[in-house]
Amino acid sequence: MYTQAQPSGPTVSREEYIQLLDYYRETEDTNDSYAGRKSQSLSLPFVYQDQTENCTDDFTPLRNESNEARQYDRSDAKDPELNTVSHDNSDPNLCPPASPPDLYFTPGNTSHPTEAKSFEILQITGQSDPPGQSDPKASKTAESIDRFLHILEDKTSSHAQIYEAYCQLPSPGVRHISRVSRRLLFHRLAVIESKTRQSMLRYLSLVDDMKEALIPLSKSEWNTAIAYAGQCYVHIDALQVEAALRIWKEMEQEAGVRSRSVTFNILFDTALKAEKFVLAEMILKEMDTRGLKYTRYSHVSFIYYHGLRGDGVGIRKAYRDLVQAGQIVDTVVMNCVISSLIRAGELPAAEQVYERMKRFLHAKTGEYIPPRDWRYSRDLGQILDTASQTMRNQPKKLEKLQAQQCLAPDIRTFSIFIDYHVHITGELRRITVLLGEMQDLQIPMQGRIFVKIFRGFARHGGVKYTSWTTQRLEAVWKSLLGALDRQTEGITVMKWVVVWVVRAFAKCCGKARALQVWEEIRDRWHVVDNEEKGAVEHLLREVLQ
C-alpha cells in the first residue's frame, strides 16, 4: 500500500489524482482515441433501407492463454493495434495538467498502480484515511476484481459465469481491469459455438462499457460486435442487417477503425443469410474498391452465395476459383459444396461428393479420423487461411499441406443430409442408413441430430401409412434418455430438444402422452434462463393447455 510522505512542494486532491491516473491508464491502453475520430466517406451507403436488398469471426488467438492474466507482460505490445497511443485529446477533461503535480509516496515503493490487479485507494497528501481504518468500498471493489479475474482465467468457466462476475464490478467494469484482462474478456465471450440473443446482449453490453469509458476497441472486437448484431438469430432479416451496418458505420466513421477483409466477409455473410443479394453485391464492390484480397472465408461464402441463388454452375466455378487461389480444401469446404448443391436442387451431385469423401477415408487404409469439434474446426480454418497466404508462391508446400488434410465426412455432413430428408423427402429409411454410416465411421451422436429426427416425427408422423410410427418415436425417445443417463458428450436437454420432443409426441401420440413426456423432460432440463423457459412454454402453449 502506498503511504503518505511529507510534501515539499504543491499537493493534489484525491479527485484530481484519480482523474490524472485515469488519463494515463487509458492512453497507455489505447491504439486510437474513440472520441472525435472521423473516417473518410465510403462509397457503400451506411444506412440500410428497405429498397436494398457463413459468419467468420476474426479472433486473434491469445498468447499463453493458459497463464493468469496478472502474469501477462507487455510482450504483445508489438501488435500495432495495441501499441499506438492516441494524441487526439478532443475531450478537455482527459487532458493532463500543463504541469503535473508532485505526488509523494514512501521511498522504496516504486511499483506502478496501473497494472495492479486491485486498484487501491492511494494515500494522497491531505486526503489520507484515519490510522487503522480502510475504505470498505475500495475493499469490496478489490474483492470483486479478484473474483472476476479468477473466473476469467478459469477455462472451464461459462460465458454466463464470466459475465455475472463482471457485472459485480463498479460500472463501467472495463475501467477497473488491465488491458490484457479486457482483451481476454472479449476473447472469451467471442468464442462460442452458436450465437444466441443472450450472448449478443452480453457482448454488446461490454462494447457499450468500452465506449462509456472512452476505451477503443480493436478491429477484431469490432468485427465480433458486427457478427453478433447481424447473426445472433436463426432467421436473419432486415433488422439484423441494419444493426450490423449501424455498428460498421460507428466503427469506421466514429471510432476511425478501417475495415479489412474479415469485416466485409461478416457483412457479406449477413446479407446472404438475409437473402439481400443486392446489398451483398454492393459489399463485394466496396471490398474491390478498397483493394482488399479475398480470403478462405470469402471463397467459401461465394460457394454458399451461388447455392442460395440456385446456380449449380456458379457453385462449381466458385469451387474452382477457391482451388486456383491456392486455398486448402478440407471437410468444411466440402460440406459447403454439399449444402449449396442441395439448395440448388442437385441432390445426386451432392451425394456424389459425399461418396468421394467416404472413398477418401477408405483410401487411408482404415486410419481412424478423430471427430472434430467446433473449436478444432474454427482453429484449423484460421491456420489454413494463414498458410494459404504465406505459401501462395510455394506450390509444392501447398500440395503437401493439401495432402495432409482430412476430407472425410463429419457430423456436419450427416446433419446436412438428415435435415434435407426431414424437411423435403420425409424418407426415414434413408435417415436410418445415414445413422448407420455415422456409427460405422465412429462419429458420435449429437443433440442436433436428435432435434432433427424429432422434428421429422412432428412433421411427417400422425397419419396413416407413414413410416414415422409411434413405435419408432418411442424407440428414439428411449435412445435419447439413455444418452442423457450416460451423460454422453454433446447431448443435453436444451430449448429445441424440449420443443420438438413434445411436439413430436403431440402429433404422433396425442396430448395426454405429450404431457407425460413434458413432465419427464422438464425434470431433466436444468434451465437457468427464465426468459428461455417462458419462450418454450409459449411455443408449446397449444400442447400444454
CSV table of C-alpha atoms in Angstrom, one decimal, residues 42-414:
chain,number,residue,atom,x,y,z
A,42,LEU,CA,-17.4,5.5,-48.2
A,43,SER,CA,-18.9,4.6,-51.5
A,44,LEU,CA,-21.2,2.0,-49.8
A,45,PRO,CA,-24.1,3.6,-48.0
A,46,PHE,CA,-24.1,3.1,-44.3
A,47,VAL,CA,-27.8,3.5,-43.7
A,48,TYR,CA,-29.6,0.3,-44.8
A,49,GLN,CA,-33.1,0.8,-46.2
A,50,ASP,CA,-35.8,-1.5,-47.3
A,51,GLN,CA,-35.2,-1.0,-51.0
A,52,THR,CA,-31.7,-2.5,-50.8
A,53,GLU,CA,-31.6,-6.0,-50.7
A,54,ASN,CA,-21.1,-18.4,-43.1
A,55,CYS,CA,-20.1,-15.8,-40.4
A,56,THR,CA,-16.4,-15.7,-39.9
A,57,ASP,CA,-15.1,-14.2,-36.6
A,58,ASP,CA,-11.7,-12.7,-36.5
A,59,PHE,CA,-10.5,-13.6,-33.1
A,60,THR,CA,-6.8,-13.2,-32.6
A,61,PRO,CA,-5.6,-16.1,-30.6
A,62,LEU,CA,-4.1,-15.0,-27.2
A,63,ARG,CA,-0.6,-15.9,-26.5
A,64,ASN,CA,-0.1,-18.0,-23.4
A,65,GLU,CA,-3.9,-18.0,-22.7
A,66,SER,CA,-3.4,-20.6,-20.0
A,67,ASN,CA,-1.3,-18.2,-17.9
A,68,GLU,CA,-3.1,-16.0,-15.4
A,69,ALA,CA,-4.0,-12.5,-16.6
A,70,ARG,CA,-2.0,-10.9,-13.8
A,71,GLN,CA,1.2,-12.7,-15.1
A,72,TYR,CA,1.0,-11.3,-18.7
A,73,ASP,CA,3.8,-9.0,-19.6
A,74,ARG,CA,3.9,-6.3,-22.3
A,75,SER,CA,5.2,-8.7,-25.0
A,76,ASP,CA,2.1,-8.2,-27.0
A,77,ALA,CA,2.8,-4.5,-27.3
A,78,LYS,CA,4.4,-5.3,-30.6
A,79,ASP,CA,1.0,-5.6,-32.0
A,80,PRO,CA,0.4,-2.4,-33.9
A,81,GLU,CA,-3.3,-2.5,-33.0
A,82,LEU,CA,-2.4,-2.3,-29.3
A,83,ASN,CA,0.7,-0.2,-29.3
A,84,THR,CA,-0.3,3.1,-30.9
A,85,VAL,CA,-1.1,5.8,-28.3
A,86,SER,CA,-3.6,8.4,-29.5
A,87,HIS,CA,-2.8,12.1,-29.1
A,88,ASP,CA,-6.3,13.1,-30.1
A,89,ASN,CA,-7.5,14.7,-26.8
A,90,SER,CA,-10.7,16.0,-28.1
A,91,ASP,CA,-12.2,15.9,-24.6
A,92,PRO,CA,-10.6,18.6,-22.5
A,93,ASN,CA,-11.4,16.7,-19.3
A,94,LEU,CA,-9.0,14.0,-20.4
A,95,CYS,CA,-6.0,16.4,-21.0
A,96,PRO,CA,-3.3,16.3,-18.3
A,97,PRO,CA,-2.4,19.4,-16.4
A,98,ALA,CA,0.2,21.6,-18.1
A,99,SER,CA,2.5,21.0,-15.1
A,100,PRO,CA,1.7,17.6,-13.5
A,101,PRO,CA,1.6,18.0,-9.7
A,102,ASP,CA,4.1,16.2,-7.5
A,103,LEU,CA,2.8,13.1,-5.8
A,104,TYR,CA,4.6,11.9,-2.7
A,105,PHE,CA,4.9,8.2,-1.8
A,106,THR,CA,7.0,6.3,0.7
A,107,PRO,CA,10.6,6.0,-0.7
A,108,GLY,CA,11.4,2.5,-1.9
A,109,ASN,CA,7.9,1.5,-3.1
A,110,THR,CA,8.1,2.3,-6.8
A,111,SER,CA,5.6,-0.2,-8.2
A,112,HIS,CA,3.1,1.3,-10.7
A,113,PRO,CA,-0.6,1.1,-9.7
A,114,THR,CA,-1.8,1.0,-13.3
A,115,GLU,CA,-1.3,-2.8,-13.7
A,116,ALA,CA,-2.3,-3.6,-10.2
A,117,LYS,CA,-4.9,-6.4,-10.0
A,118,SER,CA,-6.9,-4.4,-7.4
A,119,PHE,CA,-6.8,-0.6,-7.8
A,120,GLU,CA,-6.0,0.5,-4.3
A,121,ILE,CA,-7.0,3.9,-2.8
A,122,LEU,CA,-3.7,5.7,-2.8
A,123,GLN,CA,-2.8,7.8,0.3
A,124,ILE,CA,-2.5,11.3,-1.2
A,125,THR,CA,-1.4,14.4,0.7
A,126,GLY,CA,-4.2,15.8,2.7
A,127,GLN,CA,-6.6,13.0,1.8
A,128,SER,CA,-5.5,10.1,3.9
A,129,ASP,CA,-7.8,7.9,5.9
A,130,PRO,CA,-7.6,7.8,9.8
A,131,PRO,CA,-4.9,5.3,11.1
A,132,GLY,CA,-6.1,1.7,11.3
A,133,GLN,CA,-9.1,2.3,9.0
A,134,SER,CA,-9.6,1.3,5.3
A,135,ASP,CA,-12.2,2.3,2.8
A,136,PRO,CA,-14.9,-0.5,2.8
A,137,LYS,CA,-16.0,0.4,-0.7
A,138,ALA,CA,-12.4,0.0,-2.0
A,139,SER,CA,-12.1,-3.3,-0.3
A,140,LYS,CA,-15.3,-4.6,-1.8
A,141,THR,CA,-14.2,-3.5,-5.3
A,142,ALA,CA,-10.8,-5.2,-4.8
A,143,GLU,CA,-12.6,-8.5,-3.8
A,144,SER,CA,-14.9,-8.2,-6.8
A,145,ILE,CA,-12.0,-7.7,-9.2
A,146,ASP,CA,-10.1,-10.7,-7.7
A,147,ARG,CA,-13.1,-12.9,-8.0
A,148,PHE,CA,-13.7,-11.8,-11.6
A,149,LEU,CA,-10.1,-12.4,-12.7
A,150,HIS,CA,-10.2,-15.8,-11.1
A,151,ILE,CA,-13.3,-16.8,-13.0
A,152,LEU,CA,-12.0,-15.2,-16.2
A,153,GLU,CA,-8.7,-17.2,-16.1
A,154,ASP,CA,-10.5,-20.5,-15.5
A,155,LYS,CA,-11.0,-22.1,-18.9
A,156,THR,CA,-14.0,-24.1,-17.6
A,157,SER,CA,-16.0,-21.0,-16.7
A,158,SER,CA,-19.1,-20.5,-18.8
A,159,HIS,CA,-20.0,-17.2,-20.5
A,160,ALA,CA,-22.8,-16.7,-18.0
A,161,GLN,CA,-20.4,-17.1,-15.1
A,162,ILE,CA,-17.9,-14.7,-16.6
A,163,TYR,CA,-20.5,-12.1,-17.3
A,164,GLU,CA,-22.1,-12.4,-13.9
A,165,ALA,CA,-18.8,-11.8,-12.2
A,166,TYR,CA,-18.1,-8.9,-14.5
A,167,CYS,CA,-21.4,-7.3,-13.6
A,168,GLN,CA,-20.3,-7.2,-9.9
A,169,LEU,CA,-17.6,-4.6,-10.8
A,170,PRO,CA,-18.3,-0.9,-10.5
A,171,SER,CA,-19.7,0.5,-13.7
A,172,PRO,CA,-18.1,0.7,-16.2
A,173,GLY,CA,-16.3,-2.5,-15.3
A,174,VAL,CA,-13.7,-2.4,-18.1
A,175,ARG,CA,-12.2,0.7,-16.4
A,176,HIS,CA,-11.2,-1.4,-13.3
A,177,ILE,CA,-9.2,-4.2,-15.2
A,178,SER,CA,-6.0,-4.1,-17.2
A,179,ARG,CA,-5.7,-4.0,-20.9
A,180,VAL,CA,-4.7,-7.7,-21.1
A,181,SER,CA,-7.7,-8.7,-18.9
A,182,ARG,CA,-10.0,-6.7,-21.1
A,183,ARG,CA,-8.7,-8.4,-24.2
A,184,LEU,CA,-9.1,-11.8,-22.6
A,185,LEU,CA,-12.6,-11.0,-21.5
A,186,PHE,CA,-13.7,-10.0,-25.1
A,187,HIS,CA,-11.9,-13.1,-26.4
A,188,ARG,CA,-13.7,-15.5,-24.0
A,189,LEU,CA,-17.1,-14.1,-24.8
A,190,ALA,CA,-16.4,-14.1,-28.6
A,191,VAL,CA,-15.6,-17.8,-28.8
A,192,ILE,CA,-18.9,-19.6,-29.0
A,193,GLU,CA,-20.3,-22.4,-31.0
A,194,SER,CA,-23.7,-20.8,-31.9
A,195,LYS,CA,-24.5,-17.2,-31.4
A,196,THR,CA,-27.7,-16.5,-29.4
A,197,ARG,CA,-29.6,-13.4,-28.3
A,198,GLN,CA,-28.3,-13.8,-24.8
A,199,SER,CA,-24.6,-14.0,-25.9
A,200,MET,CA,-25.2,-11.0,-28.2
A,201,LEU,CA,-26.6,-8.9,-25.3
A,202,ARG,CA,-23.6,-9.8,-23.1
A,203,TYR,CA,-21.0,-8.9,-25.7
A,204,LEU,CA,-22.7,-5.6,-26.8
A,205,SER,CA,-23.0,-4.5,-23.2
A,206,LEU,CA,-19.2,-4.8,-23.0
A,207,VAL,CA,-18.9,-2.7,-26.1
A,208,ASP,CA,-21.2,0.0,-24.5
A,209,ASP,CA,-19.0,0.0,-21.4
A,210,MET,CA,-15.9,0.5,-23.5
A,211,LYS,CA,-17.5,3.5,-25.2
A,212,GLU,CA,-18.6,4.9,-21.9
A,213,ALA,CA,-15.1,4.6,-20.6
A,214,LEU,CA,-13.6,6.1,-23.8
A,215,ILE,CA,-11.5,3.0,-24.3
A,216,PRO,CA,-11.2,2.0,-28.0
A,217,LEU,CA,-12.0,-1.5,-29.4
A,218,SER,CA,-9.6,-3.4,-31.5
A,219,LYS,CA,-10.5,-4.4,-35.1
A,220,SER,CA,-11.3,-8.0,-34.1
A,221,GLU,CA,-13.6,-6.8,-31.3
A,222,TRP,CA,-15.5,-4.5,-33.7
A,223,ASN,CA,-15.8,-7.4,-36.1
A,224,THR,CA,-17.2,-9.7,-33.4
A,225,ALA,CA,-19.7,-7.0,-32.4
A,226,ILE,CA,-20.9,-6.8,-36.1
A,227,ALA,CA,-21.2,-10.5,-36.2
A,228,TYR,CA,-23.2,-10.7,-33.0
A,229,ALA,CA,-25.6,-7.9,-34.1
A,230,GLY,CA,-26.2,-9.5,-37.5
A,231,GLN,CA,-26.2,-13.2,-36.9
A,232,CYS,CA,-27.5,-14.0,-33.4
A,233,TYR,CA,-30.8,-15.3,-34.6
A,234,VAL,CA,-31.6,-18.5,-36.5
A,235,HIS,CA,-33.6,-16.5,-39.1
A,236,ILE,CA,-31.9,-13.3,-40.2
A,237,ASP,CA,-34.0,-10.4,-41.6
A,238,ALA,CA,-33.6,-6.7,-42.5
A,239,LEU,CA,-33.4,-5.7,-38.8
A,240,GLN,CA,-30.3,-7.7,-38.1
A,241,VAL,CA,-28.7,-6.5,-41.4
A,242,GLU,CA,-29.4,-2.9,-40.4
A,243,ALA,CA,-28.0,-3.4,-36.9
A,244,ALA,CA,-24.8,-4.9,-38.4
A,245,LEU,CA,-24.4,-1.9,-40.8
A,246,ARG,CA,-25.0,0.5,-38.0
A,247,ILE,CA,-22.1,-0.9,-35.9
A,248,TRP,CA,-20.0,-0.9,-39.0
A,249,LYS,CA,-20.7,2.8,-39.6
A,250,GLU,CA,-19.8,3.5,-36.0
A,251,MET,CA,-16.6,1.5,-36.3
A,252,GLU,CA,-15.4,3.5,-39.4
A,253,GLN,CA,-16.9,7.0,-39.0
A,254,GLU,CA,-16.8,7.5,-35.2
A,255,ALA,CA,-14.0,5.2,-34.0
A,256,GLY,CA,-11.8,5.7,-37.0
A,257,VAL,CA,-11.1,2.0,-37.4
A,258,ARG,CA,-10.7,0.9,-41.1
A,259,SER,CA,-12.3,-2.3,-42.1
A,260,ARG,CA,-10.4,-5.2,-43.5
A,261,SER,CA,-11.3,-8.4,-45.4
A,262,VAL,CA,-12.8,-10.1,-42.3
A,263,THR,CA,-15.2,-7.2,-41.7
A,264,PHE,CA,-16.6,-7.4,-45.2
A,265,ASN,CA,-16.8,-11.2,-45.0
A,266,ILE,CA,-19.1,-10.8,-42.0
A,267,LEU,CA,-21.2,-8.2,-43.7
A,268,PHE,CA,-21.4,-10.2,-46.9
A,269,ASP,CA,-22.4,-13.4,-45.0
A,270,THR,CA,-25.0,-11.5,-43.0
A,271,ALA,CA,-26.5,-10.1,-46.2
A,272,LEU,CA,-26.6,-13.5,-47.8
A,273,LYS,CA,-28.4,-15.2,-44.9
A,274,ALA,CA,-31.0,-12.4,-45.0
A,275,GLU,CA,-31.2,-13.0,-48.8
A,276,LYS,CA,-30.3,-9.4,-49.5
A,277,PHE,CA,-28.4,-10.2,-52.7
A,278,VAL,CA,-28.3,-6.6,-54.0
A,279,LEU,CA,-26.6,-5.5,-50.7
A,280,ALA,CA,-24.2,-8.4,-50.9
A,281,GLU,CA,-23.1,-7.3,-54.4
A,282,MET,CA,-22.6,-3.8,-53.1
A,283,ILE,CA,-20.4,-5.1,-50.2
A,284,LEU,CA,-18.3,-7.0,-52.7
A,285,LYS,CA,-17.9,-4.0,-54.9
A,286,GLU,CA,-16.8,-1.9,-51.9
A,287,MET,CA,-14.3,-4.6,-51.0
A,288,ASP,CA,-12.9,-4.5,-54.5
A,289,THR,CA,-12.8,-0.7,-54.5
A,290,ARG,CA,-10.6,-0.8,-51.4
A,291,GLY,CA,-8.3,-3.3,-52.9
A,292,LEU,CA,-8.9,-6.0,-50.2
A,293,LYS,CA,-8.0,-9.5,-51.0
A,294,TYR,CA,-10.4,-12.5,-50.8
A,295,THR,CA,-9.6,-14.9,-48.0
A,296,ARG,CA,-10.5,-18.5,-47.5
A,297,TYR,CA,-13.8,-17.4,-45.8
A,298,SER,CA,-14.6,-15.2,-48.8
A,299,HIS,CA,-14.3,-18.0,-51.3
A,300,VAL,CA,-16.4,-20.4,-49.1
A,301,SER,CA,-19.1,-17.6,-48.9
A,302,PHE,CA,-19.1,-17.4,-52.7
A,303,ILE,CA,-19.9,-21.1,-52.9
A,304,TYR,CA,-22.7,-20.6,-50.4
A,305,TYR,CA,-24.0,-17.5,-52.3
A,306,HIS,CA,-24.4,-19.4,-55.6
A,307,GLY,CA,-26.2,-22.2,-53.7
A,308,LEU,CA,-28.7,-19.6,-52.3
A,309,ARG,CA,-29.2,-18.4,-55.9
A,310,GLY,CA,-29.8,-21.9,-57.1
A,311,ASP,CA,-26.9,-21.7,-59.5
A,312,GLY,CA,-25.2,-25.0,-59.9
A,313,VAL,CA,-22.8,-23.7,-62.5
A,314,GLY,CA,-21.8,-20.8,-60.2
A,315,ILE,CA,-21.1,-23.3,-57.3
A,316,ARG,CA,-18.7,-25.2,-59.4
A,317,LYS,CA,-17.0,-22.1,-60.7
A,318,ALA,CA,-16.6,-20.7,-57.1
A,319,TYR,CA,-15.1,-24.0,-56.0
A,320,ARG,CA,-12.6,-23.9,-58.9
A,321,ASP,CA,-11.7,-20.3,-58.0
A,322,LEU,CA,-11.0,-21.4,-54.4
A,323,VAL,CA,-8.6,-24.0,-55.6
A,324,GLN,CA,-6.9,-21.8,-58.1
A,325,ALA,CA,-6.4,-19.1,-55.4
A,326,GLY,CA,-4.3,-21.6,-53.5
A,327,GLN,CA,-6.8,-22.2,-50.7
A,328,ILE,CA,-6.7,-25.6,-48.9
A,329,VAL,CA,-9.7,-27.8,-49.3
A,330,ASP,CA,-10.9,-29.7,-46.2
A,331,THR,CA,-14.1,-31.1,-44.9
A,332,VAL,CA,-15.6,-27.6,-44.1
A,333,VAL,CA,-15.3,-26.6,-47.8
A,334,MET,CA,-16.8,-29.9,-49.0
A,335,ASN,CA,-19.7,-29.6,-46.6
A,336,CYS,CA,-20.4,-26.1,-48.0
A,337,VAL,CA,-20.3,-27.6,-51.5
A,338,ILE,CA,-22.8,-30.3,-50.5
A,339,SER,CA,-25.1,-27.9,-48.8
A,340,SER,CA,-25.0,-25.5,-51.7
A,341,LEU,CA,-25.7,-28.2,-54.3
A,342,ILE,CA,-28.7,-29.4,-52.2
A,343,ARG,CA,-30.0,-25.8,-52.1
A,344,ALA,CA,-29.6,-25.6,-55.9
A,345,GLY,CA,-31.8,-28.7,-56.3
A,346,GLU,CA,-28.9,-31.1,-57.2
A,347,LEU,CA,-29.2,-33.8,-54.6
A,348,PRO,CA,-27.5,-36.5,-56.9
A,349,ALA,CA,-24.4,-34.3,-57.3
A,350,ALA,CA,-24.3,-33.7,-53.5
A,351,GLU,CA,-24.5,-37.4,-52.9
A,352,GLN,CA,-21.6,-38.0,-55.3
A,353,VAL,CA,-19.5,-35.5,-53.4
A,354,TYR,CA,-20.4,-37.4,-50.2
A,355,GLU,CA,-19.4,-40.7,-51.7
A,356,ARG,CA,-16.0,-39.3,-52.7
A,357,MET,CA,-15.5,-38.2,-49.2
A,358,LYS,CA,-16.1,-41.7,-48.0
A,359,ARG,CA,-13.7,-43.1,-50.5
A,360,PHE,CA,-11.0,-40.7,-49.2
A,361,LEU,CA,-11.5,-42.2,-45.8
A,362,HIS,CA,-11.2,-45.8,-47.1
A,363,ALA,CA,-8.0,-44.7,-49.0
A,364,LYS,CA,-6.4,-44.0,-45.7
A,365,THR,CA,-6.3,-47.8,-45.2
A,366,GLY,CA,-8.7,-47.8,-42.3
A,367,GLU,CA,-6.9,-45.0,-40.5
A,368,TYR,CA,-9.1,-43.6,-37.7
A,369,ILE,CA,-10.1,-40.0,-38.2
A,370,PRO,CA,-10.8,-38.4,-34.8
A,371,PRO,CA,-14.1,-36.5,-34.5
A,372,ARG,CA,-13.6,-32.7,-34.7
A,373,ASP,CA,-15.5,-30.3,-32.5
A,374,TRP,CA,-16.4,-26.8,-33.4
A,375,ARG,CA,-13.3,-25.3,-31.7
A,376,TYR,CA,-11.0,-27.6,-33.7
A,377,SER,CA,-12.7,-26.7,-37.0
A,378,ARG,CA,-12.5,-23.0,-36.1
A,379,ASP,CA,-8.8,-23.1,-35.2
A,380,LEU,CA,-8.0,-25.2,-38.3
A,381,GLY,CA,-9.7,-22.8,-40.6
A,382,GLN,CA,-7.6,-19.9,-39.3
A,383,ILE,CA,-4.4,-21.9,-39.7
A,384,LEU,CA,-5.3,-23.0,-43.2
A,385,ASP,CA,-6.2,-19.4,-44.2
A,386,THR,CA,-2.8,-18.1,-42.9
A,387,ALA,CA,-0.9,-21.0,-44.5
A,388,SER,CA,-2.5,-20.3,-47.9
A,389,GLN,CA,-1.4,-16.7,-47.8
A,390,THR,CA,2.1,-17.4,-46.7
A,391,MET,CA,2.6,-20.3,-49.1
A,392,ARG,CA,1.0,-18.6,-52.1
A,393,ASN,CA,4.2,-18.7,-54.1
A,394,GLN,CA,5.3,-22.2,-52.9
A,395,PRO,CA,3.1,-24.7,-54.8
A,396,LYS,CA,5.0,-27.7,-53.6
A,397,LYS,CA,4.4,-26.8,-49.9
A,398,LEU,CA,0.7,-26.2,-50.7
A,399,GLU,CA,0.4,-29.6,-52.3
A,400,LYS,CA,2.0,-31.2,-49.3
A,401,LEU,CA,-0.3,-29.4,-46.9
A,402,GLN,CA,-3.4,-30.3,-49.1
A,403,ALA,CA,-2.4,-34.0,-49.0
A,404,GLN,CA,-2.4,-33.9,-45.2
A,405,GLN,CA,-5.9,-32.6,-44.9
A,406,CYS,CA,-8.9,-34.7,-43.9
A,407,LEU,CA,-11.7,-34.9,-46.4
A,408,ALA,CA,-13.8,-37.5,-44.5
A,409,PRO,CA,-17.4,-36.8,-43.6
A,410,ASP,CA,-18.1,-35.4,-40.2
A,411,ILE,CA,-21.2,-34.7,-38.0
A,412,ARG,CA,-22.0,-31.6,-40.1
A,413,THR,CA,-22.0,-33.7,-43.3
A,414,PHE,CA,-24.6,-36.1,-41.9
